[in-house]
Amino acid sequence: MKARSLTRLFCSIIVGLFTLTTVIVLSEAPACAEFPQKTITLIVPWSPGGSGDMTCRILAAQMEKDLGESVVVKNMPGAGSMVGATALADAKPDGYTLGFLGISAAIAQYTSVSPVMMNTYKAVSGVINPSLFLLTSTKTPWKTLQEFVAFAKANPGKIKNGNAGAGVIDHLYSSEFAKVAKVQFTQVPYKGWGPSLAALAGGHIDSMFVAVGPAKSMIAAGKIRPVAIAAEKRHPSYPDIPTMKEGGVDITMPFWESIVVPAETPDTVVAILDRAIGKAFADPATKKKIKDSGLDVSYLDTAGIASLRRSSDATVKNIVESLGLKQN
Amino acid sequence: MEIFSLLTAGLPTFGNPYSVFLVVAGSVLGIIFGAIPGLTATMGMAIFLPMTFSMSDINGMLFLVGIYVGACYAGSLSSILVNIPGTPSSIATGFDGYPMTQKGEAGRAIGYSTVASALGGIFGVFVLMFAAPILAGLALEFSAQEYTGVALLGISIVSYISFGSTIKGLIGAIIGLLLATVGQDVISAYPRFVFGSKDLQAGLQMIPVMVGFFGVTEVLVKLEQVVAIKIEVPKIRNVMPRLSKLVRMSPMMALSSLIGTFVGAVPAAGGAIASMVAYGIQKRFSKRSKEYGTGISEGVVAAEASNNAAVGGALVPMLSLGIPGDPQTAILIGALMINGLAPGPMLFATRPDLISTIYLGNILAIIVFTIVGLLGARYFALLIKMPKHYILPAIMLFCIVGSFAIRNTVFDIWVLLACGALGYLLQKVGIMPAPIILGFVLGPILEDNFRRSLIMSNGDWMTFLLRPVSLALLLINLFILVGPFLFKFFKQKARGSL
């Protein structure tokens, strides 16, 4: 009886050791082989269903086809993308954990009480959102940027400009607009663009600076009016809407996201990932999906996004400081 | 005529067995996600969202709507059976649902809850079909001042739904309001009670807080009974509600559904507030007011009719304006977007078949949960017969998994456990979880909109009185607060004059 249980114990130890060795050998294998060898996680610091989440899901599905491994989207919303940024900063720099961090993270590194600075991760590719539009409620009389600015100048503080929350990108940019155009708004913060667009459509606020995607149906319904776009060029879907520069306010509002990895990730891995993302954007079916969904994002390569990040960082820091939002 | 075409345009879809299968599968999945404490409708929809990418737009929507509707119904099951709401909108269901279970009437409670959910849900869909444009227009008229009024209404309801001591109920609500202040505020981005922590800066999340106060607290309370080893075995019978009683309840069901649809249609209000307000109002004006909370079917019906009607309500701003009223409809909008469809008035003109399919799919999902609920009530109720030493660890496990899964952060598990421990201690001194959660949900709505109103009016407090809807809401609030005293006063006076 005793001998039998000893044999059993011996056998299980052998089996256990064998399994352990196999596991170790298998998990060590990728180091010498071609990247990638296992599932890649893409941390999205936004809730499911939003435009950032949708963009990542479309890209992840296409990247899988190119990389031959699954790319899993993991939502970690909170604190202006700092919750997701922390998780990325703690991840191994092996290219198997990616993050989707953009201008909100650039802002949050100054407004957060315990920030993840941008130099802890490096950009693989840029995912450029369409520029922000100045939208007004159709209950207001202003149809052109000139009329809008003229009214704002004559009535300081009369225009109620909605934003998606204190310290959110449109709060920063609309404040910058006010500075450049030498006008004054009453800023009304909401929690996200959904509620603020509803308030604009209802005429409770007068104007907003927002990506046109989520406003499309309400523009079509005649509740909201696009007035100007804060970009170098006009928007292909709204060719009649002038740029802000054409309207006399020289300002652009770059609105970008980026796929990033921890800073120590090898450049060879970054190059493989960048190629996969570039290919995903070039794929005709994905292109159509991105266009039809109104996400309208476009690709920027590693070098391009690096320089955009640098210039954006400086701009954002200045605005945050002038608004008195700096926490650290 | 146009409405008729909106009903029939989607019919051909249901000739396709795959589409029907997707609604049924979605509803059943939704029921599972809704019934398990800690897992929510939002989570279920987010997990299955990527699956819909490979489906046609219509099939994808049917699947997600099925999950949404199923989960909203099934939240009541765990509320009734183990006193832990499966979703925030089924908190009010437990007020009478669980006492019914304790009296051995679990089956009857599930029966009434199922029928009320079905009728409320169908009511919501019909309002959505016939009055979406009007209701959407009304919802748009709501500005910060009106939101403030609605949030105040919710807080006033605490005095109705706190069983036992009103003072303790209000203390609970204040604890909830205080917990809601943690984190960076929306209006000025000022970090409050953050102590340099990024996790606290993001604020406390709804799910870990709710599951902590209800789930973990309940597990801890039950643990005391495990030690005493006493397993009660209630009999499950009379699942089918009596028709005569249902007919008698129909006016209150209609009122609850109406409240549910309207509150659901106001973006960001949602089923949790809808069911609390409906329950509170029914309790106040019922002849059996004193019996509410002791386990009467009226209480279950009041809550369930309204939170299921709120589903139809929430689809109103989503479909007609493209505004998500809650996280679930945000996912539905995402699913439409990925197929190149922007919800809004244009969608009614360009894709009436899709709109119609969503309506019909919603009704089919209601039929599915009615069948599952009525036939399965006996088996669901078997759960409470299971020995506590199996069931409690399982519940605890789901609470932890659910809290973690909402944002994939371990911090939320600590929030869950802390809230559970706090909830247990508070329960010992008679402060119940419901008012705490109500305060927690309403806190940000009340604070943000109150401050927003004052920003918009340049600090002029008259803004709350000068807007008719806001004024009306404030008067209702006043009536709720002083009404009971006035009634008493006049009654005594009338008696005195005799």
PDB file of N, CA and C in Angstrom, chain B residues 195-245:
ATOM      1  N   PHE B 195      -5.251  61.841  -2.708  1.00  0.00           N
ATOM      2  CA  PHE B 195      -4.042  61.434  -1.993  1.00  0.00           C
ATOM      3  C   PHE B 195      -2.929  61.005  -2.942  1.00  0.00           C
ATOM      4  N   GLY B 196      -2.815  61.702  -4.070  1.00  0.00           N
ATOM      5  CA  GLY B 196      -1.733  61.413  -5.003  1.00  0.00           C
ATOM      6  C   GLY B 196      -1.878  60.103  -5.752  1.00  0.00           C
ATOM      7  N   SER B 197      -3.045  59.462  -5.679  1.00  0.00           N
ATOM      8  CA  SER B 197      -3.208  58.173  -6.360  1.00  0.00           C
ATOM      9  C   SER B 197      -3.954  58.348  -7.681  1.00  0.00           C
ATOM     10  N   LYS B 198      -3.372  57.787  -8.731  1.00  0.00           N
ATOM     11  CA  LYS B 198      -3.971  57.851 -10.055  1.00  0.00           C
ATOM     12  C   LYS B 198      -5.317  57.136 -10.075  1.00  0.00           C
ATOM     13  N   ASP B 199      -5.387  56.014  -9.338  1.00  0.00           N
ATOM     14  CA  ASP B 199      -6.624  55.234  -9.334  1.00  0.00           C
ATOM     15  C   ASP B 199      -7.749  56.019  -8.692  1.00  0.00           C
ATOM     16  N   LEU B 200      -7.423  56.696  -7.571  1.00  0.00           N
ATOM     17  CA  LEU B 200      -8.456  57.490  -6.911  1.00  0.00           C
ATOM     18  C   LEU B 200      -8.809  58.711  -7.759  1.00  0.00           C
ATOM     19  N   GLN B 201      -7.823  59.202  -8.506  1.00  0.00           N
ATOM     20  CA  GLN B 201      -8.073  60.364  -9.350  1.00  0.00           C
ATOM     21  C   GLN B 201      -9.178  60.068 -10.358  1.00  0.00           C
ATOM     22  N   ALA B 202      -9.226  58.822 -10.833  1.00  0.00           N
ATOM     23  CA  ALA B 202     -10.247  58.437 -11.810  1.00  0.00           C
ATOM     24  C   ALA B 202     -11.612  58.289 -11.157  1.00  0.00           C
ATOM     25  N   GLY B 203     -11.684  58.380  -9.822  1.00  0.00           N
ATOM     26  CA  GLY B 203     -12.958  58.246  -9.131  1.00  0.00           C
ATOM     27  C   GLY B 203     -13.291  56.789  -8.882  1.00  0.00           C
ATOM     28  N   LEU B 204     -14.299  56.559  -8.008  1.00  0.00           N
ATOM     29  CA  LEU B 204     -14.710  55.185  -7.725  1.00  0.00           C
ATOM     30  C   LEU B 204     -15.691  54.751  -8.809  1.00  0.00           C
ATOM     31  N   GLN B 205     -15.527  53.529  -9.291  1.00  0.00           N
ATOM     32  CA  GLN B 205     -16.382  53.043 -10.370  1.00  0.00           C
ATOM     33  C   GLN B 205     -17.692  52.489  -9.806  1.00  0.00           C
ATOM     34  N   MET B 206     -18.747  52.648 -10.594  1.00  0.00           N
ATOM     35  CA  MET B 206     -20.085  52.221 -10.192  1.00  0.00           C
ATOM     36  C   MET B 206     -20.138  50.743  -9.800  1.00  0.00           C
ATOM     37  N   ILE B 207     -19.616  49.859 -10.659  1.00  0.00           N
ATOM     38  CA  ILE B 207     -19.803  48.422 -10.444  1.00  0.00           C
ATOM     39  C   ILE B 207     -19.138  47.927  -9.160  1.00  0.00           C
ATOM     40  N   PRO B 208     -17.838  48.196  -8.930  1.00  0.00           N
ATOM     41  CA  PRO B 208     -17.259  47.715  -7.674  1.00  0.00           C
ATOM     42  C   PRO B 208     -17.955  48.280  -6.433  1.00  0.00           C
ATOM     43  N   VAL B 209     -18.371  49.533  -6.497  1.00  0.00           N
ATOM     44  CA  VAL B 209     -19.043  50.129  -5.338  1.00  0.00           C
ATOM     45  C   VAL B 209     -20.387  49.441  -5.095  1.00  0.00           C
ATOM     46  N   MET B 210     -21.179  49.288  -6.173  1.00  0.00           N
ATOM     47  CA  MET B 210     -22.498  48.683  -6.012  1.00  0.00           C
ATOM     48  C   MET B 210     -22.383  47.226  -5.588  1.00  0.00           C
ATOM     49  N   VAL B 211     -21.527  46.471  -6.288  1.00  0.00           N
ATOM     50  CA  VAL B 211     -21.378  45.049  -5.978  1.00  0.00           C
ATOM     51  C   VAL B 211     -20.795  44.876  -4.583  1.00  0.00           C
ATOM     52  N   GLY B 212     -19.926  45.791  -4.181  1.00  0.00           N
ATOM     53  CA  GLY B 212     -19.362  45.746  -2.833  1.00  0.00           C
ATOM     54  C   GLY B 212     -20.440  45.929  -1.779  1.00  0.00           C
ATOM     55  N   PHE B 213     -21.213  47.020  -1.910  1.00  0.00           N
ATOM     56  CA  PHE B 213     -22.208  47.321  -0.888  1.00  0.00           C
ATOM     57  C   PHE B 213     -23.324  46.287  -0.843  1.00  0.00           C
ATOM     58  N   PHE B 214     -23.701  45.750  -2.005  1.00  0.00           N
ATOM     59  CA  PHE B 214     -24.768  44.751  -1.997  1.00  0.00           C
ATOM     60  C   PHE B 214     -24.205  43.338  -1.872  1.00  0.00           C
ATOM     61  N   GLY B 215     -23.323  42.964  -2.792  1.00  0.00           N
ATOM     62  CA  GLY B 215     -22.847  41.585  -2.880  1.00  0.00           C
ATOM     63  C   GLY B 215     -22.000  41.166  -1.695  1.00  0.00           C
ATOM     64  N   VAL B 216     -20.877  41.854  -1.502  1.00  0.00           N
ATOM     65  CA  VAL B 216     -19.949  41.440  -0.451  1.00  0.00           C
ATOM     66  C   VAL B 216     -20.606  41.577   0.920  1.00  0.00           C
ATOM     67  N   THR B 217     -21.342  42.691   1.104  1.00  0.00           N
ATOM     68  CA  THR B 217     -22.047  42.880   2.372  1.00  0.00           C
ATOM     69  C   THR B 217     -22.987  41.705   2.650  1.00  0.00           C
ATOM     70  N   GLU B 218     -23.751  41.321   1.624  1.00  0.00           N
ATOM     71  CA  GLU B 218     -24.717  40.234   1.783  1.00  0.00           C
ATOM     72  C   GLU B 218     -24.001  38.918   2.114  1.00  0.00           C
ATOM     73  N   VAL B 219     -22.868  38.681   1.429  1.00  0.00           N
ATOM     74  CA  VAL B 219     -22.106  37.456   1.703  1.00  0.00           C
ATOM     75  C   VAL B 219     -21.645  37.447   3.160  1.00  0.00           C
ATOM     76  N   LEU B 220     -21.159  38.602   3.636  1.00  0.00           N
ATOM     77  CA  LEU B 220     -20.691  38.674   5.021  1.00  0.00           C
ATOM     78  C   LEU B 220     -21.836  38.438   6.011  1.00  0.00           C
ATOM     79  N   VAL B 221     -23.004  39.031   5.697  1.00  0.00           N
ATOM     80  CA  VAL B 221     -24.162  38.842   6.571  1.00  0.00           C
ATOM     81  C   VAL B 221     -24.558  37.364   6.609  1.00  0.00           C
ATOM     82  N   LYS B 222     -24.550  36.745   5.422  1.00  0.00           N
ATOM     83  CA  LYS B 222     -24.942  35.323   5.333  1.00  0.00           C
ATOM     84  C   LYS B 222     -23.941  34.415   6.049  1.00  0.00           C
ATOM     85  N   LEU B 223     -22.677  34.852   6.060  1.00  0.00           N
ATOM     86  CA  LEU B 223     -21.648  34.041   6.710  1.00  0.00           C
ATOM     87  C   LEU B 223     -22.011  33.779   8.168  1.00  0.00           C
ATOM     88  N   GLU B 224     -22.642  34.779   8.794  1.00  0.00           N
ATOM     89  CA  GLU B 224     -23.053  34.608  10.189  1.00  0.00           C
ATOM     90  C   GLU B 224     -24.015  33.432  10.302  1.00  0.00           C
ATOM     91  N   GLN B 225     -24.873  33.292   9.259  1.00  0.00           N
ATOM     92  CA  GLN B 225     -25.864  32.219   9.307  1.00  0.00           C
ATOM     93  C   GLN B 225     -25.243  30.866   8.988  1.00  0.00           C
ATOM     94  N   VAL B 226     -24.179  30.868   8.170  1.00  0.00           N
ATOM     95  CA  VAL B 226     -23.512  29.602   7.860  1.00  0.00           C
ATOM     96  C   VAL B 226     -22.974  28.992   9.137  1.00  0.00           C
ATOM     97  N   VAL B 227     -22.425  29.857   9.964  1.00  0.00           N
ATOM     98  CA  VAL B 227     -21.878  29.383  11.233  1.00  0.00           C
ATOM     99  C   VAL B 227     -22.993  28.752  12.059  1.00  0.00           C
ATOM    100  N   ALA B 228     -24.184  29.323  11.976  1.00  0.00           N
ATOM    101  CA  ALA B 228     -25.314  28.801  12.732  1.00  0.00           C
ATOM    102  C   ALA B 228     -25.907  27.545  12.079  1.00  0.00           C
ATOM    103  N   ILE B 229     -25.404  27.175  10.895  1.00  0.00           N
ATOM    104  CA  ILE B 229     -25.918  26.046  10.095  1.00  0.00           C
ATOM    105  C   ILE B 229     -27.445  25.899  10.156  1.00  0.00           C
ATOM    106  N   LYS B 230     -28.055  26.745   9.352  1.00  0.00           N
ATOM    107  CA  LYS B 230     -29.510  26.634   9.254  1.00  0.00           C
ATOM    108  C   LYS B 230     -29.868  26.902   7.806  1.00  0.00           C
ATOM    109  N   ILE B 231     -30.285  25.862   7.116  1.00  0.00           N
ATOM    110  CA  ILE B 231     -30.622  26.043   5.706  1.00  0.00           C
ATOM    111  C   ILE B 231     -32.142  26.005   5.551  1.00  0.00           C
ATOM    112  N   GLU B 232     -32.701  27.117   5.138  1.00  0.00           N
ATOM    113  CA  GLU B 232     -34.152  27.144   4.941  1.00  0.00           C
ATOM    114  C   GLU B 232     -34.450  26.619   3.537  1.00  0.00           C
ATOM    115  N   VAL B 233     -35.453  25.795   3.422  1.00  0.00           N
ATOM    116  CA  VAL B 233     -35.801  25.254   2.114  1.00  0.00           C
ATOM    117  C   VAL B 233     -37.222  25.680   1.755  1.00  0.00           C
ATOM    118  N   PRO B 234     -37.329  26.812   1.060  1.00  0.00           N
ATOM    119  CA  PRO B 234     -38.668  27.266   0.694  1.00  0.00           C
ATOM    120  C   PRO B 234     -39.222  26.449  -0.469  1.00  0.00           C
ATOM    121  N   LYS B 235     -40.531  26.327  -0.512  1.00  0.00           N
ATOM    122  CA  LYS B 235     -41.155  25.614  -1.631  1.00  0.00           C
ATOM    123  C   LYS B 235     -41.392  26.600  -2.774  1.00  0.00           C
ATOM    124  N   ILE B 236     -41.170  26.124  -4.007  1.00  0.00           N
ATOM    125  CA  ILE B 236     -41.422  26.977  -5.164  1.00  0.00           C
ATOM    126  C   ILE B 236     -42.771  26.582  -5.740  1.00  0.00           C
ATOM    127  N   ARG B 237     -43.725  27.463  -5.631  1.00  0.00           N
ATOM    128  CA  ARG B 237     -44.995  27.174  -6.295  1.00  0.00           C
ATOM    129  C   ARG B 237     -45.633  28.486  -6.741  1.00  0.00           C
ATOM    130  N   ASN B 238     -46.736  28.364  -7.427  1.00  0.00           N
ATOM    131  CA  ASN B 238     -47.476  29.532  -7.915  1.00  0.00           C
ATOM    132  C   ASN B 238     -46.589  30.494  -8.692  1.00  0.00           C
ATOM    133  N   VAL B 239     -45.875  29.965  -9.665  1.00  0.00           N
ATOM    134  CA  VAL B 239     -45.043  30.837 -10.469  1.00  0.00           C
ATOM    135  C   VAL B 239     -45.913  31.768 -11.306  1.00  0.00           C
ATOM    136  N   MET B 240     -46.955  31.211 -11.905  1.00  0.00           N
ATOM    137  CA  MET B 240     -47.807  32.024 -12.777  1.00  0.00           C
ATOM    138  C   MET B 240     -48.623  33.009 -11.943  1.00  0.00           C
ATOM    139  N   PRO B 241     -48.490  34.315 -12.250  1.00  0.00           N
ATOM    140  CA  PRO B 241     -49.288  35.300 -11.530  1.00  0.00           C
ATOM    141  C   PRO B 241     -50.773  35.126 -11.869  1.00  0.00           C
ATOM    142  N   ARG B 242     -51.631  35.450 -10.924  1.00  0.00           N
ATOM    143  CA  ARG B 242     -53.063  35.344 -11.187  1.00  0.00           C
ATOM    144  C   ARG B 242     -53.525  36.522 -12.051  1.00  0.00           C
ATOM    145  N   LEU B 243     -54.363  36.201 -13.038  1.00  0.00           N
ATOM    146  CA  LEU B 243     -54.779  37.209 -14.010  1.00  0.00           C
ATOM    147  C   LEU B 243     -55.547  38.343 -13.321  1.00  0.00           C
ATOM    148  N   SER B 244     -56.414  37.965 -12.395  1.00  0.00           N
ATOM    149  CA  SER B 244     -57.240  38.977 -11.737  1.00  0.00           C
ATOM    150  C   SER B 244     -56.351  39.989 -11.006  1.00  0.00           C
ATOM    151  N   LYS B 245     -55.293  39.469 -10.406  1.00  0.00           N
ATOM    152  CA  LYS B 245     -54.407  40.366  -9.671  1.00  0.00           C
ATOM    153  C   LYS B 245     -53.641  41.281 -10.634  1.00  0.00           C
TER     154      LYS B 245
END
